[in-house]
Amino acid sequence: MKNFFTVCAFLLASAVSAQAQTIVQIDTLFRALGLPEIIVIMREEGIGYGEDLQKDLFGGRTAPNWQATVTQIYDLDRMQETVRNRLNAELATIDLAPMLAFFGSDRGRDIIALEVSA
Protein backbone atom coordinates (compact mmCIF):
# COMPACT_ATOMS: atom_id res chain seq x y z
CA MET A 1 0.00 0.00 0.00
CA LYS A 2 2.89 2.36 0.79
CA ASN A 3 4.27 1.76 -2.73
CA PHE A 4 0.89 2.58 -4.21
CA PHE A 5 0.82 5.98 -2.47
CA THR A 6 4.43 6.62 -3.48
CA VAL A 7 3.60 5.91 -7.12
CA CYS A 8 0.47 8.10 -6.92
CA ALA A 9 2.45 10.95 -5.37
CA PHE A 10 5.11 10.62 -8.07
CA LEU A 11 2.51 10.65 -10.86
CA LEU A 12 0.76 13.65 -9.35
CA ALA A 13 4.05 15.53 -9.02
CA SER A 14 4.90 14.66 -12.62
CA ALA A 15 1.51 15.88 -13.84
CA VAL A 16 1.87 19.16 -11.95
CA SER A 17 5.40 19.59 -13.32
CA ALA A 18 4.18 18.87 -16.88
CA GLN A 19 1.32 21.36 -16.43
CA ALA A 20 3.73 24.03 -15.21
CA GLN A 21 6.02 23.33 -18.15
CA THR A 22 3.09 23.64 -20.53
CA ILE A 23 2.11 27.00 -19.02
CA VAL A 24 5.69 28.23 -19.44
CA GLN A 25 5.71 26.96 -23.04
CA ILE A 26 2.33 28.57 -23.79
CA ASP A 27 3.56 31.89 -22.40
CA THR A 28 6.76 31.60 -24.45
CA LEU A 29 4.75 30.80 -27.60
CA PHE A 30 2.33 33.66 -26.82
CA ARG A 31 5.26 36.10 -26.81
CA ALA A 32 7.03 34.46 -29.78
CA LEU A 33 3.89 34.84 -31.91
CA GLY A 34 3.88 38.56 -31.16
CA LEU A 35 0.49 38.26 -29.53
CA PRO A 36 1.08 40.93 -26.87
CA GLU A 37 1.76 43.46 -29.63
CA ILE A 38 -1.06 42.18 -31.85
CA ILE A 39 -3.56 42.39 -28.99
CA VAL A 40 -2.49 46.00 -28.29
CA ILE A 41 -3.16 46.78 -31.97
CA MET A 42 -6.54 45.00 -31.83
CA ARG A 43 -7.43 47.04 -28.74
CA GLU A 44 -6.47 50.34 -30.37
CA GLU A 45 -8.45 49.47 -33.50
CA GLY A 46 -11.44 48.39 -31.41
CA ILE A 47 -11.47 51.59 -29.40
CA GLY A 48 -11.14 53.60 -32.62
CA TYR A 49 -14.03 51.65 -34.12
CA GLY A 50 -16.05 52.35 -30.98
CA GLU A 51 -15.47 56.08 -31.48
CA ASP A 52 -16.57 55.83 -35.13
CA LEU A 53 -19.60 53.81 -34.13
CA GLN A 54 -20.55 56.41 -31.53
CA LYS A 55 -20.50 59.11 -34.22
CA ASP A 56 -22.63 56.98 -36.54
CA LEU A 57 -25.12 55.83 -33.92
CA PHE A 58 -25.47 59.02 -31.92
CA GLY A 59 -24.80 61.68 -34.54
CA GLY A 60 -21.62 62.82 -32.85
CA ARG A 61 -23.31 63.32 -29.49
CA THR A 62 -21.73 61.81 -26.43
CA ALA A 63 -23.64 58.78 -25.20
CA PRO A 64 -23.67 58.12 -21.47
CA ASN A 65 -21.09 55.48 -20.52
CA TRP A 66 -20.26 54.70 -24.16
CA GLN A 67 -16.53 55.19 -23.84
CA ALA A 68 -16.44 53.28 -20.55
CA THR A 69 -18.30 50.39 -22.18
CA VAL A 70 -15.97 50.32 -25.20
CA THR A 71 -12.93 50.48 -22.93
CA GLN A 72 -14.31 47.61 -20.83
CA ILE A 73 -14.90 45.51 -23.96
CA TYR A 74 -11.33 46.12 -25.09
CA ASP A 75 -9.69 45.62 -21.69
CA LEU A 76 -6.08 44.69 -22.49
CA ASP A 77 -5.54 42.34 -19.56
CA ARG A 78 -8.78 40.47 -20.23
CA MET A 79 -8.01 40.17 -23.93
CA GLN A 80 -4.54 38.78 -23.26
CA GLU A 81 -5.84 36.35 -20.65
CA THR A 82 -8.54 35.13 -23.05
CA VAL A 83 -6.01 34.47 -25.81
CA ARG A 84 -3.60 32.72 -23.42
CA ASN A 85 -6.40 30.53 -22.06
CA ARG A 86 -7.52 29.56 -25.59
CA LEU A 87 -3.95 28.76 -26.60
CA ASN A 88 -3.59 26.62 -23.51
CA ALA A 89 -6.88 24.82 -24.16
CA GLU A 90 -6.26 24.22 -27.86
CA LEU A 91 -2.59 23.27 -27.61
CA ALA A 92 -2.66 21.32 -24.34
CA THR A 93 -1.99 17.99 -26.06
CA ILE A 94 0.34 19.31 -28.77
CA ASP A 95 4.13 19.13 -28.66
CA LEU A 96 5.04 22.81 -28.68
CA ALA A 97 8.77 22.28 -29.22
CA PRO A 98 8.62 22.57 -33.05
CA MET A 99 6.54 25.77 -32.88
CA LEU A 100 8.80 27.26 -30.24
CA ALA A 101 11.87 26.35 -32.29
CA PHE A 102 10.47 27.89 -35.48
CA PHE A 103 9.06 31.09 -33.99
CA GLY A 104 12.18 31.47 -31.86
CA SER A 105 14.40 31.25 -34.94
CA ASP A 106 15.59 34.27 -36.94
CA ARG A 107 13.16 33.44 -39.75
CA GLY A 108 10.23 33.01 -37.37
CA ARG A 109 11.01 36.27 -35.58
CA ASP A 110 11.27 38.07 -38.94
CA ILE A 111 7.87 36.73 -40.04
CA ILE A 112 6.23 37.82 -36.78
CA ALA A 113 7.90 41.25 -36.91
CA LEU A 114 6.59 41.76 -40.45
CA GLU A 115 3.09 40.66 -39.41
CA VAL A 116 3.02 43.00 -36.43
CA SER A 117 4.30 45.92 -38.50
CA ALA A 118 1.68 45.31 -41.19
Tab-separated table of C-alpha atoms in Angstrom:
chain	number	residue	atom	x	y	z
A	1	MET	CA	0.000	0.000	0.000
A	2	LYS	CA	2.889	2.359	0.788
A	3	ASN	CA	4.273	1.761	-2.726
A	4	PHE	CA	0.887	2.584	-4.209
A	5	PHE	CA	0.824	5.976	-2.471
A	6	THR	CA	4.429	6.624	-3.476
A	7	VAL	CA	3.597	5.911	-7.118
A	8	CYS	CA	0.471	8.099	-6.922
A	9	ALA	CA	2.452	10.946	-5.372
A	10	PHE	CA	5.107	10.621	-8.071
A	11	LEU	CA	2.510	10.647	-10.863
A	12	LEU	CA	0.759	13.651	-9.353
A	13	ALA	CA	4.052	15.528	-9.016
A	14	SER	CA	4.899	14.657	-12.624
A	15	ALA	CA	1.514	15.882	-13.836
A	16	VAL	CA	1.871	19.162	-11.947
A	17	SER	CA	5.395	19.595	-13.323
A	18	ALA	CA	4.179	18.871	-16.879
A	19	GLN	CA	1.321	21.357	-16.430
A	20	ALA	CA	3.730	24.030	-15.209
A	21	GLN	CA	6.022	23.327	-18.150
A	22	THR	CA	3.085	23.637	-20.531
A	23	ILE	CA	2.114	26.998	-19.023
A	24	VAL	CA	5.692	28.229	-19.444
A	25	GLN	CA	5.711	26.960	-23.037
A	26	ILE	CA	2.330	28.570	-23.792
A	27	ASP	CA	3.564	31.886	-22.400
A	28	THR	CA	6.761	31.601	-24.452
A	29	LEU	CA	4.747	30.802	-27.596
A	30	PHE	CA	2.330	33.656	-26.817
A	31	ARG	CA	5.257	36.096	-26.812
A	32	ALA	CA	7.031	34.458	-29.779
A	33	LEU	CA	3.894	34.840	-31.907
A	34	GLY	CA	3.881	38.558	-31.163
A	35	LEU	CA	0.487	38.257	-29.532
A	36	PRO	CA	1.080	40.931	-26.874
A	37	GLU	CA	1.759	43.458	-29.631
A	38	ILE	CA	-1.056	42.179	-31.853
A	39	ILE	CA	-3.556	42.393	-28.993
A	40	VAL	CA	-2.490	45.998	-28.294
A	41	ILE	CA	-3.159	46.781	-31.971
A	42	MET	CA	-6.536	45.004	-31.832
A	43	ARG	CA	-7.431	47.037	-28.741
A	44	GLU	CA	-6.472	50.338	-30.367
A	45	GLU	CA	-8.447	49.466	-33.504
A	46	GLY	CA	-11.439	48.389	-31.410
A	47	ILE	CA	-11.467	51.594	-29.400
A	48	GLY	CA	-11.145	53.601	-32.622
A	49	TYR	CA	-14.033	51.649	-34.122
A	50	GLY	CA	-16.047	52.354	-30.978
A	51	GLU	CA	-15.473	56.076	-31.480
A	52	ASP	CA	-16.573	55.832	-35.128
A	53	LEU	CA	-19.603	53.807	-34.127
A	54	GLN	CA	-20.553	56.413	-31.534
A	55	LYS	CA	-20.495	59.106	-34.223
A	56	ASP	CA	-22.632	56.982	-36.542
A	57	LEU	CA	-25.120	55.827	-33.917
A	58	PHE	CA	-25.471	59.019	-31.921
A	59	GLY	CA	-24.798	61.684	-34.544
A	60	GLY	CA	-21.621	62.824	-32.849
A	61	ARG	CA	-23.311	63.322	-29.489
A	62	THR	CA	-21.726	61.810	-26.428
A	63	ALA	CA	-23.636	58.784	-25.196
A	64	PRO	CA	-23.670	58.120	-21.469
A	65	ASN	CA	-21.086	55.480	-20.521
A	66	TRP	CA	-20.264	54.705	-24.163
A	67	GLN	CA	-16.527	55.194	-23.841
A	68	ALA	CA	-16.442	53.277	-20.549
A	69	THR	CA	-18.298	50.385	-22.184
A	70	VAL	CA	-15.975	50.319	-25.196
A	71	THR	CA	-12.931	50.480	-22.926
A	72	GLN	CA	-14.311	47.614	-20.833
A	73	ILE	CA	-14.902	45.507	-23.957
A	74	TYR	CA	-11.332	46.124	-25.088
A	75	ASP	CA	-9.691	45.620	-21.693
A	76	LEU	CA	-6.084	44.686	-22.494
A	77	ASP	CA	-5.537	42.341	-19.558
A	78	ARG	CA	-8.777	40.467	-20.229
A	79	MET	CA	-8.012	40.168	-23.931
A	80	GLN	CA	-4.537	38.784	-23.257
A	81	GLU	CA	-5.844	36.353	-20.650
A	82	THR	CA	-8.535	35.132	-23.049
A	83	VAL	CA	-6.015	34.467	-25.813
A	84	ARG	CA	-3.600	32.718	-23.425
A	85	ASN	CA	-6.398	30.530	-22.062
A	86	ARG	CA	-7.519	29.559	-25.585
A	87	LEU	CA	-3.947	28.756	-26.601
A	88	ASN	CA	-3.588	26.624	-23.510
A	89	ALA	CA	-6.880	24.820	-24.160
A	90	GLU	CA	-6.264	24.222	-27.862
A	91	LEU	CA	-2.593	23.267	-27.611
A	92	ALA	CA	-2.662	21.317	-24.339
A	93	THR	CA	-1.987	17.986	-26.060
A	94	ILE	CA	0.339	19.310	-28.769
A	95	ASP	CA	4.129	19.132	-28.660
A	96	LEU	CA	5.037	22.811	-28.676
A	97	ALA	CA	8.772	22.282	-29.215
A	98	PRO	CA	8.620	22.566	-33.048
A	99	MET	CA	6.542	25.767	-32.881
A	100	LEU	CA	8.798	27.258	-30.235
A	101	ALA	CA	11.866	26.351	-32.291
A	102	PHE	CA	10.473	27.893	-35.481
A	103	PHE	CA	9.061	31.087	-33.993
A	104	GLY	CA	12.183	31.466	-31.864
A	105	SER	CA	14.405	31.248	-34.943
A	106	ASP	CA	15.591	34.266	-36.940
A	107	ARG	CA	13.162	33.439	-39.747
A	108	GLY	CA	10.229	33.007	-37.369
A	109	ARG	CA	11.008	36.267	-35.578
A	110	ASP	CA	11.267	38.068	-38.942
A	111	ILE	CA	7.874	36.729	-40.038
A	112	ILE	CA	6.231	37.816	-36.778
A	113	ALA	CA	7.896	41.252	-36.905
A	114	LEU	CA	6.586	41.761	-40.450
A	115	GLU	CA	3.094	40.659	-39.408
A	116	VAL	CA	3.024	43.003	-36.430
A	117	SER	CA	4.297	45.919	-38.499
A	118	ALA	CA	1.677	45.307	-41.191
